[in-house]
PDB file of C-alpha atoms in Angstrom:
ATOM      1  CA  MET A   1     -38.909  17.427 -19.965  1.00  0.00           C
ATOM      2  CA  ASP A   2     -38.900  15.747 -16.593  1.00  0.00           C
ATOM      3  CA  THR A   3     -35.394  14.746 -15.484  1.00  0.00           C
ATOM      4  CA  SER A   4     -36.207  13.639 -11.951  1.00  0.00           C
ATOM      5  CA  TYR A   5     -35.111  10.221 -10.754  1.00  0.00           C
ATOM      6  CA  PRO A   6     -36.299   7.520 -10.433  1.00  0.00           C
ATOM      7  CA  ARG A   7     -38.293   7.605 -13.578  1.00  0.00           C
ATOM      8  CA  GLU A   8     -41.497   5.662 -13.699  1.00  0.00           C
ATOM      9  CA  ASP A   9     -43.039   4.040 -16.673  1.00  0.00           C
ATOM     10  CA  PRO A  10     -46.231   5.972 -17.523  1.00  0.00           C
ATOM     11  CA  ARG A  11     -47.738   2.831 -19.063  1.00  0.00           C
ATOM     12  CA  ALA A  12     -47.298   0.809 -15.873  1.00  0.00           C
ATOM     13  CA  PRO A  13     -50.539  -0.037 -14.061  1.00  0.00           C
ATOM     14  CA  THR A  14     -51.200   1.928 -10.915  1.00  0.00           C
ATOM     15  CA  PRO A  15     -51.290  -0.070  -7.677  1.00  0.00           C
ATOM     16  CA  LYS A  16     -54.726  -0.791  -6.337  1.00  0.00           C
ATOM     17  CA  ASP A  17     -55.593  -0.019  -2.764  1.00  0.00           C
ATOM     18  CA  ASP A  18     -57.027  -3.293  -1.542  1.00  0.00           C
ATOM     19  CA  GLY A  19     -56.913  -2.398   2.132  1.00  0.00           C
ATOM     20  CA  THR A  20     -53.882  -4.521   3.033  1.00  0.00           C
ATOM     21  CA  ALA A  21     -50.994  -2.978   4.873  1.00  0.00           C
ATOM     22  CA  HIS A  22     -47.642  -2.767   3.139  1.00  0.00           C
ATOM     23  CA  THR A  23     -44.277  -2.390   4.769  1.00  0.00           C
ATOM     24  CA  ALA A  24     -41.538  -0.401   3.106  1.00  0.00           C
ATOM     25  CA  LEU A  25     -37.985  -1.177   4.091  1.00  0.00           C
ATOM     26  CA  THR A  26     -35.506   1.604   3.529  1.00  0.00           C
ATOM     27  CA  LEU A  27     -31.948   0.419   3.219  1.00  0.00           C
ATOM     28  CA  GLY A  28     -28.920   2.588   3.792  1.00  0.00           C
ATOM     29  CA  THR A  29     -26.518   3.462   1.059  1.00  0.00           C
ATOM     30  CA  PRO A  30     -24.860   0.351  -0.293  1.00  0.00           C
ATOM     31  CA  LEU A  31     -21.235  -0.101   0.684  1.00  0.00           C
ATOM     32  CA  PRO A  32     -18.670  -0.024  -2.104  1.00  0.00           C
ATOM     33  CA  PRO A  33     -17.450  -3.435  -3.200  1.00  0.00           C
ATOM     34  CA  PRO A  34     -14.443  -4.671  -1.227  1.00  0.00           C
ATOM     35  CA  ARG A  35     -11.031  -4.152  -2.744  1.00  0.00           C
ATOM     36  CA  ASP A  36      -8.829  -7.169  -3.302  1.00  0.00           C
ATOM     37  CA  HIS A  37      -5.543  -5.331  -4.177  1.00  0.00           C
ATOM     38  CA  LEU A  38      -4.705  -7.978  -6.775  1.00  0.00           C
ATOM     39  CA  ILE A  39      -2.514  -5.809  -9.024  1.00  0.00           C
ATOM     40  CA  TRP A  40      -0.500  -4.508  -6.064  1.00  0.00           C
ATOM     41  CA  SER A  41      -0.088  -8.099  -4.867  1.00  0.00           C
ATOM     42  CA  VAL A  42       1.191  -9.235  -8.258  1.00  0.00           C
ATOM     43  CA  PHE A  43       3.810  -6.462  -8.257  1.00  0.00           C
ATOM     44  CA  SER A  44       4.729  -7.258  -4.649  1.00  0.00           C
ATOM     45  CA  THR A  45       5.172 -10.892  -5.600  1.00  0.00           C
ATOM     46  CA  LEU A  46       7.301 -10.148  -8.639  1.00  0.00           C
ATOM     47  CA  TYR A  47       9.406  -7.236  -7.441  1.00  0.00           C
ATOM     48  CA  LEU A  48       9.219  -6.854  -3.669  1.00  0.00           C
ATOM     49  CA  ASN A  49       9.094 -10.449  -2.483  1.00  0.00           C
ATOM     50  CA  LEU A  50      11.041 -10.213   0.759  1.00  0.00           C
ATOM     51  CA  CYS A  51      10.351 -13.174   3.076  1.00  0.00           C
ATOM     52  CA  CYS A  52       7.544 -14.265   0.717  1.00  0.00           C
ATOM     53  CA  LEU A  53       5.256 -11.475   1.924  1.00  0.00           C
ATOM     54  CA  GLY A  54       4.318 -10.654  -1.668  1.00  0.00           C
ATOM     55  CA  PHE A  55       3.246 -14.247  -2.214  1.00  0.00           C
ATOM     56  CA  LEU A  56       1.106 -14.177   0.936  1.00  0.00           C
ATOM     57  CA  ALA A  57      -0.496 -10.943  -0.253  1.00  0.00           C
ATOM     58  CA  LEU A  58      -1.218 -12.537  -3.632  1.00  0.00           C
ATOM     59  CA  ALA A  59      -2.824 -15.568  -1.974  1.00  0.00           C
ATOM     60  CA  TYR A  60      -5.102 -13.386   0.177  1.00  0.00           C
ATOM     61  CA  SER A  61      -5.950 -11.201  -2.822  1.00  0.00           C
ATOM     62  CA  ILE A  62      -7.046 -14.206  -4.837  1.00  0.00           C
ATOM     63  CA  LYS A  63      -9.104 -15.483  -1.900  1.00  0.00           C
ATOM     64  CA  ALA A  64     -10.709 -12.048  -1.514  1.00  0.00           C
ATOM     65  CA  ARG A  65     -11.606 -11.970  -5.209  1.00  0.00           C
ATOM     66  CA  ASP A  66     -13.105 -15.464  -4.972  1.00  0.00           C
ATOM     67  CA  GLN A  67     -15.218 -14.463  -1.972  1.00  0.00           C
ATOM     68  CA  LYS A  68     -16.351 -11.308  -3.751  1.00  0.00           C
ATOM     69  CA  VAL A  69     -17.461 -13.359  -6.752  1.00  0.00           C
ATOM     70  CA  THR A  70     -19.388 -15.810  -4.557  1.00  0.00           C
ATOM     71  CA  GLY A  71     -21.131 -12.920  -2.777  1.00  0.00           C
ATOM     72  CA  ASP A  72     -19.587 -13.130   0.685  1.00  0.00           C
ATOM     73  CA  LEU A  73     -18.623  -9.464   0.934  1.00  0.00           C
ATOM     74  CA  GLU A  74     -17.656  -9.516   4.610  1.00  0.00           C
ATOM     75  CA  ALA A  75     -15.106 -12.297   4.071  1.00  0.00           C
ATOM     76  CA  ALA A  76     -13.867 -10.487   0.964  1.00  0.00           C
ATOM     77  CA  ARG A  77     -13.315  -7.309   3.010  1.00  0.00           C
ATOM     78  CA  ARG A  78     -11.455  -9.226   5.710  1.00  0.00           C
ATOM     79  CA  LEU A  79      -9.214 -11.047   3.221  1.00  0.00           C
ATOM     80  CA  GLY A  80      -8.644  -7.864   1.217  1.00  0.00           C
ATOM     81  CA  SER A  81      -7.559  -6.114   4.397  1.00  0.00           C
ATOM     82  CA  LYS A  82      -5.038  -8.884   5.115  1.00  0.00           C
ATOM     83  CA  ALA A  83      -3.751  -8.648   1.538  1.00  0.00           C
ATOM     84  CA  LYS A  84      -3.331  -4.897   1.963  1.00  0.00           C
ATOM     85  CA  CYS A  85      -1.371  -5.375   5.211  1.00  0.00           C
ATOM     86  CA  TYR A  86       0.965  -7.917   3.612  1.00  0.00           C
ATOM     87  CA  ASN A  87       1.443  -5.629   0.612  1.00  0.00           C
ATOM     88  CA  ILE A  88       2.353  -2.725   2.892  1.00  0.00           C
ATOM     89  CA  LEU A  89       4.813  -4.903   4.816  1.00  0.00           C
ATOM     90  CA  ALA A  90       6.382  -6.212   1.605  1.00  0.00           C
ATOM     91  CA  THR A  91       6.745  -2.695   0.215  1.00  0.00           C
ATOM     92  CA  VAL A  92       8.208  -1.229   3.411  1.00  0.00           C
ATOM     93  CA  TRP A  93      10.585  -4.140   3.977  1.00  0.00           C
ATOM     94  CA  ALA A  94      11.768  -3.955   0.372  1.00  0.00           C
ATOM     95  CA  LEU A  95      12.294  -0.176   0.322  1.00  0.00           C
ATOM     96  CA  VAL A  96      13.710   0.544   3.791  1.00  0.00           C
ATOM     97  CA  PRO A  97      16.974  -1.515   3.626  1.00  0.00           C
ATOM     98  CA  PRO A  98      18.218   0.095   0.370  1.00  0.00           C
ATOM     99  CA  LEU A  99      17.329   3.537   1.697  1.00  0.00           C
ATOM    100  CA  LEU A 100      19.097   2.759   4.964  1.00  0.00           C
ATOM    101  CA  LEU A 101      22.200   1.596   3.079  1.00  0.00           C
ATOM    102  CA  LEU A 102      22.139   4.774   1.007  1.00  0.00           C
ATOM    103  CA  VAL A 103      21.928   6.943   4.129  1.00  0.00           C
ATOM    104  CA  LEU A 104      24.769   4.991   5.759  1.00  0.00           C
ATOM    105  CA  ALA A 105      26.945   5.316   2.653  1.00  0.00           C
ATOM    106  CA  VAL A 106      26.368   9.077   2.435  1.00  0.00           C
ATOM    107  CA  THR A 107      27.034   9.675   6.134  1.00  0.00           C
ATOM    108  CA  GLY A 108      30.112   7.421   5.983  1.00  0.00           C
ATOM    109  CA  ALA A 109      31.463   9.342   2.991  1.00  0.00           C
ATOM    110  CA  LEU A 110      30.888  12.649   4.775  1.00  0.00           C
ATOM    111  CA  HIS A 111      32.606  11.378   7.907  1.00  0.00           C
ATOM    112  CA  LEU A 112      35.588  10.090   5.925  1.00  0.00           C
ATOM    113  CA  SER A 113      35.926  13.382   4.042  1.00  0.00           C
ATOM    114  CA  ARG A 114      36.016  15.345   7.309  1.00  0.00           C
ATOM    115  CA  LEU A 115      38.524  12.888   8.718  1.00  0.00           C
ATOM    116  CA  ALA A 116      40.677  13.231   5.605  1.00  0.00           C
ATOM    117  CA  GLN A 117      40.616  17.025   5.827  1.00  0.00           C
ATOM    118  CA  GLY A 118      41.827  16.900   9.428  1.00  0.00           C
ATOM    119  CA  SER A 119      44.626  14.463   8.658  1.00  0.00           C
ATOM    120  CA  ALA A 120      45.694  16.412   5.558  1.00  0.00           C
ATOM    121  CA  ALA A 121      46.404  19.407   7.777  1.00  0.00           C
ATOM    122  CA  PHE A 122      48.613  17.205   9.981  1.00  0.00           C
ATOM    123  CA  PHE A 123      50.661  15.916   7.054  1.00  0.00           C
ATOM    124  CA  SER A 124      51.085  19.358   5.503  1.00  0.00           C
ATOM    125  CA  THR A 125      52.764  20.763   8.621  1.00  0.00           C
ATOM    126  CA  LYS A 126      56.376  21.756   7.992  1.00  0.00           C
ATOM    127  CA  PHE A 127      58.889  21.242  10.762  1.00  0.00           C
ATOM    128  CA  ASP A 128      62.143  23.084  11.260  1.00  0.00           C
ATOM    129  CA  ASP A 129      65.405  21.408  12.133  1.00  0.00           C
ATOM    130  CA  SER A 130      65.266  23.057  15.531  1.00  0.00           C
ATOM    131  CA  ASP A 131      62.054  21.170  16.340  1.00  0.00           C
ATOM    132  CA  TYR A 132      64.024  17.914  16.504  1.00  0.00           C
ATOM    133  CA  ASP A 133      66.516  19.107  19.106  1.00  0.00           C
TER     134      ASP A 133
END
C-alpha cells in the first residue's frame, strides 16, 4: 500500500508533452490565519474594563474577524495585534492596582506590628519611686 503524499488519481489522464514551456511557481509555507483574540476581548470587556480598554479590544477584535472573513489577512493581523495590545493593557491595569494594594496592606501591617512591639516594651517598663526624685 502506497502511503506517500500527495496521492494521484491513477485514472487521471497523463499530461501530453506538446512542446510548450510550463512555469511552476513554488509558494512558501502558508502563514497561519491571523488571531483575532475575540474571547479574550469579551472577558476584558466584561471583567477587566478599566478606562474602556476592554471595549477597545473588543472593537478591534471584531474588525479583525471581519477582515479575516473578507480575505484581507494583512489588515486582520494588524487589527488582531492592536486587540492583543489593548487586552494586555486592560489585564495589567486591572490586576496591578489590587496587587499593589495587597502589598501595601501587608507591609503596613508588618510595620505596625513592629511599631507596636517597640511601644509595648516602653509601656511595660516599671519605675521605682526613686526614679521620680
